[in-house]
Amino acid sequence: MKFSLSWLREHLDTTASVEDICARLNTIGLEVEGIEDRGAVLAPFRTARILSAEQHPNADRLRVCQVDAGEGFARVQVVCGAPNARTGLSVIFAPPGTWIPGSDITIKAGKIRGEASGGMLCSLRELGLGQETDGIAELPDDTVVGQSYALFADMDDPVIEIAITPNRGDALAIRGIARDLAAAGMGTLRPWLAETVEGTFASPLSWANTFTQACPWVLGRTIRGVRNGPSPEWLQRRLESVGLRPISALVDITNYFAFDLGRPLHVFDVAKVGGKVLTLCRGEGETLRTLDGAEHVMTVEDCVIADANGVQSLAGIMGGEATGVDAATTDVFVECALFDPVHIALSGRRHNLHSDARQRFERGVDQALPPAALEAATRMILDLCGGEASEVVSAGAPPAWQRDAHLRFARIATLGGLTVAPDQAVASLEGLGFEVRERDAQHVVVSVPSWRNDIATPMVLDQARDLPPEQAARTAQGAMAVDSEVDLIEEVLRLQGMDAVPAVSLPPVSAVPVPALTAAQVRVASARRHLAARGLLETVGFSFVAHAQAAAFGETPESLHLLNPIAADLDQMRPTPLVNLLNAVQHNAARGYPDLGLFEIGAGFAEAGQRQVVAGIRSGHSARIPGHAAMPVDLWAAKADILEVLRIAGAAMEGLSITPDAPAHYHPGRSGTVRQGPKLVLGYFGQLHPALLSERGIDLPVVGFEAFIEDVPEPKRRRRAPPNLSPFQPLHRDFAFIVAGDVPAEKLLRAVRGAERNLISAVSLFDVYEGDKIPAGYKSMGVEITIQPIDRNLTDADIEAVCARVIAAAQKTCNAELRG
């Protein structure tokens, strides 16, 4: 919102400087975004008169002028190259040291072709005020010399721009800004009263309204016999100061009131209106060419103004080109209406139309102002354009905007944090236009003025459907009372100055911050971090893939087939992210990058639904390290990856088992299924099936894994006891057991671990041997156990007893024999 200082002072009686006014605007919540002060830039320039202009002795195109520029420059010599420099001409003079904005130079005294020059005679272009000319600016002959050119040209009028919050529609009126400043002690609000213009004839146009939800009340009147020429200079300057281009007197008057009172108006050319009735109604698909030259198709949700020829205006936003006024207009119909803010906002967004009228209506305008605004606009049209006014015609009725709000004085300090005396609080509200209805020592009840649509406005509560009606009504009434009181507290506080309100931190909800992530989100984030630490790069793929590719990794039910895919080869929901990862390996290997480590955390889809899968893949060879050759990736790397993911997800690692029944896309002899118990499957790992790789043209080793971290049971929440750290040193013992070749290592390790749970703290496999030193069909497995004493040192007999129990358990469970 822009306004000039002189325009503001028409509503505000104040002697405050522009700096003081801007400082106060900031403290009362109307943030100043900028100040444009052309007078400050033009301050050094003076009006002057050329006393004489002689030909320069050393240059054909230069003149030596004697110039009178007032005190200090009563007779100064200036060398000028303008062809219109002549004796007696009133001009603009720039003394030495003046910065010329149009040329970006600073004037210095010196000599030009041997003649002294103590300044510069300027054109309007050089002042940044006009276009290129052939000479210097010519001022009227009666111009007084020596005065500031900014003062002479009425340019000593700073323009202030403020930011408007969505709730402050009243601040889109210069009078509303003046009211706030007056209430904040920056002067006195000047009285404003519209002069009533009596109608002398019945209006030939009338209103009809079939869309009262969007426009509850509309007024209008005809003014005949007008002359629509250029508006007077003062009006043009007012509009130009706020960034508007003067068009014609009638249009400029409507723009003037949009800024002056925050009251949008519109004028129709009566001669261009079809029929005798203007109807406010819903659109029906008509095409309207608006005043900006664009065409818009109206919808049933748009409020339009139509005549016998069709739609002529998108009501409350922009008028139509067909009925716009021009230089030939003699009779006009002035529209002044109230529109529903929500309807205006939605229509503006639908048509991407921005206008000063929309900006004001969608924030709410003064609901009691239309009659007075119509009278004021009529008077200005009669004064500037002549003519004769008809009687006022209307449709609808004024809305019931009257409402009260209450304020408990103690709440200003408890809620706002600033102590304000009751008398001062009431005076602040009265300065803003609130009227006291009731008051005692503890609280005050005030009536809300018609221009404050943001105070004590009705609210919509999302209440429970089964709430008893009486309780729902009491709740809504209480919420309304609290909301309106908060509104009044805000008004009191901002008039005291926002910088006077102490900064207070919000009270913490608890000493320990509430978790920002759920347990499932923490699992995913942890898995992502640890896989990256293991050298895998994260990828993100589509959830849909080619049907043939999906079929190689699982079932492809018809219910997961896309009827309208974004591409012909992306027509099936993927059963696992491993499909996308293998595609990435194939793509990179074909381009010379076979050694990869990738992972993705995403959805896998099946007939029963979808679940989150952490999938990873490794291809090619491991990185080379000094002293070691690069090794092909193997299933043990994939096993380590999946076990790390499950560990991070909180799986009980001691309870996991590996079974050789991985899905068909894995190598049947070099893969496994990770289970917790006999039924719960937590993932798969292993080499990918050679046939699958062959179909893709991949001739390098590829291993992968799939982990279902959502299926990992939540750990039981137990009160954690302090760790029982033993003061005694652990000891290690190695065993070599001969077992049948089909005995899994995990079965042997589980048997050894269960032989003595109180003393054996760890069991690991360190060797597997199959060769001529042992019988055919058998293998030797080396197992290391860690014995950790807890309450006493162990004797040799104690250690031998543990070893004996280990051997017995291995023999009983796996039919193992201790190797000699």
Short mmCIF file of C-alpha atoms in Angstrom, two decimals, residues 87-320:
data_model
loop_
_atom_site.label_atom_id
_atom_site.label_comp_id
_atom_site.label_asym_id
_atom_site.label_seq_id
_atom_site.Cartn_x
_atom_site.Cartn_y
_atom_site.Cartn_z
CA THR A 87 18.13 35.73 -22.51
CA GLY A 88 15.19 35.98 -20.11
CA LEU A 89 14.44 32.22 -20.02
CA SER A 90 13.49 30.71 -16.62
CA VAL A 91 15.47 27.51 -16.12
CA ILE A 92 16.62 24.84 -13.66
CA PHE A 93 20.12 25.43 -12.25
CA ALA A 94 22.42 22.85 -10.65
CA PRO A 95 25.22 24.35 -8.52
CA PRO A 96 28.68 22.73 -8.36
CA GLY A 97 28.66 19.53 -6.29
CA THR A 98 25.16 18.51 -7.44
CA TRP A 99 24.61 14.90 -8.51
CA ILE A 100 22.63 14.68 -11.76
CA PRO A 101 20.40 11.55 -11.50
CA GLY A 102 19.57 11.34 -15.22
CA SER A 103 23.26 11.32 -16.24
CA ASP A 104 24.84 9.91 -13.07
CA ILE A 105 27.47 12.64 -12.91
CA THR A 106 28.43 15.24 -10.30
CA ILE A 107 28.78 18.87 -11.44
CA LYS A 108 32.12 20.56 -10.88
CA ALA A 109 33.16 24.18 -11.45
CA GLY A 110 35.74 24.56 -14.18
CA LYS A 111 36.43 25.81 -17.68
CA ILE A 112 34.84 24.70 -20.95
CA ARG A 113 36.84 25.62 -24.07
CA GLY A 114 38.54 28.39 -22.11
CA GLU A 115 35.42 29.93 -20.48
CA ALA A 116 34.57 29.50 -16.77
CA SER A 117 31.42 27.54 -15.95
CA GLY A 118 30.07 27.49 -12.39
CA GLY A 119 27.15 25.07 -12.70
CA MET A 120 24.75 23.48 -15.13
CA LEU A 121 21.40 24.32 -16.75
CA CYS A 122 19.32 21.13 -16.81
CA SER A 123 16.67 19.37 -18.84
CA LEU A 124 13.93 17.27 -17.21
CA ARG A 125 15.65 14.13 -18.51
CA GLU A 126 18.78 15.03 -16.59
CA LEU A 127 16.64 15.31 -13.44
CA GLY A 128 15.22 11.86 -14.16
CA LEU A 129 11.75 13.30 -14.74
CA GLY A 130 11.24 13.19 -18.50
CA GLN A 131 12.33 11.89 -21.86
CA GLU A 132 15.19 12.99 -24.11
CA THR A 133 14.80 16.62 -25.35
CA ASP A 134 16.75 18.97 -27.58
CA GLY A 135 17.31 21.55 -24.89
CA ILE A 136 17.05 22.64 -21.29
CA ALA A 137 13.75 22.75 -19.41
CA GLU A 138 11.76 25.97 -19.84
CA LEU A 139 9.88 27.19 -16.76
CA PRO A 140 7.05 29.77 -16.76
CA ASP A 141 8.16 33.38 -17.19
CA ASP A 142 6.85 34.41 -13.74
CA THR A 143 8.92 31.79 -11.92
CA VAL A 144 10.57 33.19 -8.78
CA VAL A 145 14.34 32.60 -8.93
CA GLY A 146 16.32 30.95 -6.18
CA GLN A 147 13.64 28.57 -4.85
CA SER A 148 14.00 24.80 -4.62
CA TYR A 149 12.86 23.17 -7.82
CA ALA A 150 11.32 20.29 -5.82
CA LEU A 151 9.18 22.83 -3.95
CA PHE A 152 8.34 24.69 -7.18
CA ALA A 153 7.23 21.46 -8.89
CA ASP A 154 5.38 20.10 -5.82
CA MET A 155 7.78 17.18 -5.61
CA ASP A 156 8.70 17.62 -1.98
CA ASP A 157 6.12 14.96 -1.12
CA PRO A 158 7.61 11.64 0.07
CA VAL A 159 5.75 8.44 -0.84
CA ILE A 160 5.60 5.74 1.84
CA GLU A 161 4.95 2.06 1.12
CA ILE A 162 3.76 -0.25 3.89
CA ALA A 163 3.11 -3.99 4.09
CA ILE A 164 -0.48 -4.99 4.78
CA THR A 165 -1.31 -8.18 6.66
CA PRO A 166 -4.34 -10.14 5.34
CA ASN A 167 -6.53 -9.14 8.30
CA ARG A 168 -6.05 -5.37 7.96
CA GLY A 169 -8.30 -4.43 5.07
CA ASP A 170 -8.91 -1.03 6.72
CA ALA A 171 -5.20 -0.20 6.26
CA LEU A 172 -5.71 -0.31 2.49
CA ALA A 173 -7.35 3.11 2.93
CA ILE A 174 -5.29 6.23 3.58
CA ARG A 175 -7.94 7.30 6.07
CA GLY A 176 -7.51 4.00 7.90
CA ILE A 177 -3.75 4.57 8.16
CA ALA A 178 -4.37 8.10 9.41
CA ARG A 179 -6.77 6.74 12.05
CA ASP A 180 -4.13 4.33 13.35
CA LEU A 181 -1.50 7.07 13.53
CA ALA A 182 -3.89 9.44 15.32
CA ALA A 183 -4.72 6.73 17.88
CA ALA A 184 -0.97 6.22 18.36
CA GLY A 185 -0.46 9.90 19.20
CA MET A 186 0.89 11.18 15.88
CA GLY A 187 -1.77 13.87 15.42
CA THR A 188 -5.52 14.27 15.14
CA LEU A 189 -7.83 12.53 12.71
CA ARG A 190 -9.58 15.14 10.62
CA PRO A 191 -13.38 14.81 10.44
CA TRP A 192 -14.84 13.45 7.22
CA LEU A 193 -18.45 13.77 6.18
CA ALA A 194 -19.82 13.19 2.72
CA GLU A 195 -22.04 15.89 1.30
CA THR A 196 -25.44 14.53 0.32
CA VAL A 197 -26.32 15.03 -3.34
CA GLU A 198 -30.08 15.07 -3.89
CA GLY A 199 -31.21 13.21 -6.97
CA THR A 200 -33.21 15.23 -9.47
CA PHE A 201 -34.55 12.40 -11.63
CA ALA A 202 -35.24 8.66 -11.52
CA SER A 203 -32.30 6.51 -12.56
CA PRO A 204 -32.84 4.89 -15.97
CA LEU A 205 -30.85 1.87 -14.74
CA SER A 206 -31.81 -0.24 -11.74
CA TRP A 207 -30.41 -3.26 -9.89
CA ALA A 208 -31.51 -6.88 -9.62
CA ASN A 209 -29.69 -9.37 -7.38
CA THR A 210 -30.02 -13.15 -7.62
CA PHE A 211 -26.70 -13.99 -5.95
CA THR A 212 -26.99 -12.44 -2.50
CA GLN A 213 -24.49 -14.92 -1.02
CA ALA A 214 -21.75 -13.19 -3.02
CA CYS A 215 -23.18 -9.64 -2.96
CA PRO A 216 -25.57 -8.85 -0.10
CA TRP A 217 -25.96 -5.14 -0.92
CA VAL A 218 -25.42 -2.96 -3.98
CA LEU A 219 -26.10 0.74 -4.62
CA GLY A 220 -25.91 2.86 -7.73
CA ARG A 221 -27.00 6.06 -9.42
CA THR A 222 -26.93 7.61 -12.86
CA ILE A 223 -25.14 10.90 -13.57
CA ARG A 224 -26.05 12.39 -16.93
CA GLY A 225 -24.45 15.13 -18.93
CA VAL A 226 -20.84 14.54 -17.81
CA ARG A 227 -17.66 15.54 -19.68
CA ASN A 228 -15.04 12.82 -19.38
CA GLY A 229 -11.77 14.58 -20.15
CA PRO A 230 -8.41 14.41 -18.41
CA SER A 231 -8.57 14.71 -14.63
CA PRO A 232 -7.13 17.81 -12.97
CA GLU A 233 -3.40 17.96 -12.26
CA TRP A 234 -3.79 17.49 -8.49
CA LEU A 235 -5.71 14.25 -9.00
CA GLN A 236 -3.25 12.97 -11.57
CA ARG A 237 -0.34 13.65 -9.19
CA ARG A 238 -2.13 11.85 -6.37
CA LEU A 239 -2.59 8.74 -8.46
CA GLU A 240 0.90 8.87 -9.96
CA SER A 241 2.39 9.09 -6.46
CA VAL A 242 0.90 5.68 -5.59
CA GLY A 243 1.89 4.10 -8.90
CA LEU A 244 -1.37 4.49 -10.85
CA ARG A 245 -1.57 5.81 -14.40
CA PRO A 246 -4.18 8.54 -14.89
CA ILE A 247 -6.73 7.47 -17.51
CA SER A 248 -9.69 9.86 -17.50
CA ALA A 249 -11.53 11.89 -14.93
CA LEU A 250 -14.27 9.29 -14.31
CA VAL A 251 -11.84 6.37 -13.96
CA ASP A 252 -9.40 8.42 -11.89
CA ILE A 253 -12.16 9.33 -9.43
CA THR A 254 -12.98 5.67 -8.80
CA ASN A 255 -9.26 4.91 -8.30
CA TYR A 256 -8.95 7.87 -5.95
CA PHE A 257 -11.64 6.56 -3.59
CA ALA A 258 -10.15 3.05 -3.68
CA PHE A 259 -7.03 4.46 -2.05
CA ASP A 260 -8.50 7.37 -0.10
CA LEU A 261 -11.32 5.51 1.67
CA GLY A 262 -10.55 1.92 0.71
CA ARG A 263 -13.82 1.89 -1.23
CA PRO A 264 -13.68 0.38 -4.75
CA LEU A 265 -16.18 1.82 -7.23
CA HIS A 266 -17.01 1.14 -10.86
CA VAL A 267 -18.63 3.28 -13.57
CA PHE A 268 -20.62 1.97 -16.53
CA ASP A 269 -21.28 3.92 -19.71
CA VAL A 270 -25.07 4.05 -19.71
CA ALA A 271 -25.21 4.25 -23.51
CA LYS A 272 -23.37 0.91 -23.76
CA VAL A 273 -25.57 -0.96 -21.27
CA GLY A 274 -28.28 -3.14 -22.84
CA GLY A 275 -31.69 -2.84 -21.28
CA LYS A 276 -32.64 -1.02 -18.10
CA VAL A 277 -31.52 -3.53 -15.46
CA LEU A 278 -28.10 -4.60 -14.24
CA THR A 279 -28.29 -8.01 -12.59
CA LEU A 280 -25.89 -9.52 -10.07
CA CYS A 281 -25.96 -13.26 -10.77
CA ARG A 282 -23.89 -16.38 -11.31
CA GLY A 283 -21.86 -16.85 -14.45
CA GLU A 284 -23.02 -19.41 -16.99
CA GLY A 285 -19.93 -20.06 -19.11
CA GLU A 286 -19.92 -16.68 -20.85
CA THR A 287 -16.71 -15.12 -22.13
CA LEU A 288 -15.89 -11.65 -20.76
CA ARG A 289 -13.20 -9.33 -22.09
CA THR A 290 -12.09 -7.33 -19.07
CA LEU A 291 -10.65 -3.83 -19.02
CA ASP A 292 -7.10 -5.20 -19.20
CA GLY A 293 -7.90 -6.74 -22.61
CA ALA A 294 -7.85 -10.37 -21.43
CA GLU A 295 -10.70 -12.83 -21.97
CA HIS A 296 -12.11 -14.95 -19.16
CA VAL A 297 -14.76 -17.69 -19.13
CA MET A 298 -17.22 -17.20 -16.29
CA THR A 299 -18.24 -20.11 -14.04
CA VAL A 300 -21.27 -20.70 -11.84
CA GLU A 301 -19.14 -19.86 -8.81
CA ASP A 302 -18.35 -16.37 -10.15
CA CYS A 303 -20.49 -13.37 -9.29
CA VAL A 304 -21.01 -11.28 -12.43
CA ILE A 305 -22.95 -8.16 -13.44
CA ALA A 306 -25.02 -8.74 -16.56
CA ASP A 307 -27.31 -6.65 -18.74
CA ALA A 308 -29.57 -7.59 -21.63
CA ASN A 309 -26.50 -8.19 -23.81
CA GLY A 310 -24.72 -10.55 -21.40
CA VAL A 311 -22.01 -10.36 -18.75
CA GLN A 312 -20.43 -6.90 -18.43
CA SER A 313 -18.30 -7.20 -15.28
CA LEU A 314 -16.61 -9.76 -13.04
CA ALA A 315 -18.16 -8.24 -9.95
CA GLY A 316 -15.82 -6.85 -7.34
CA ILE A 317 -12.71 -7.60 -9.39
CA MET A 318 -12.69 -5.94 -12.82
CA GLY A 319 -15.18 -4.39 -15.20
CA GLY A 320 -15.77 -5.36 -18.80
#
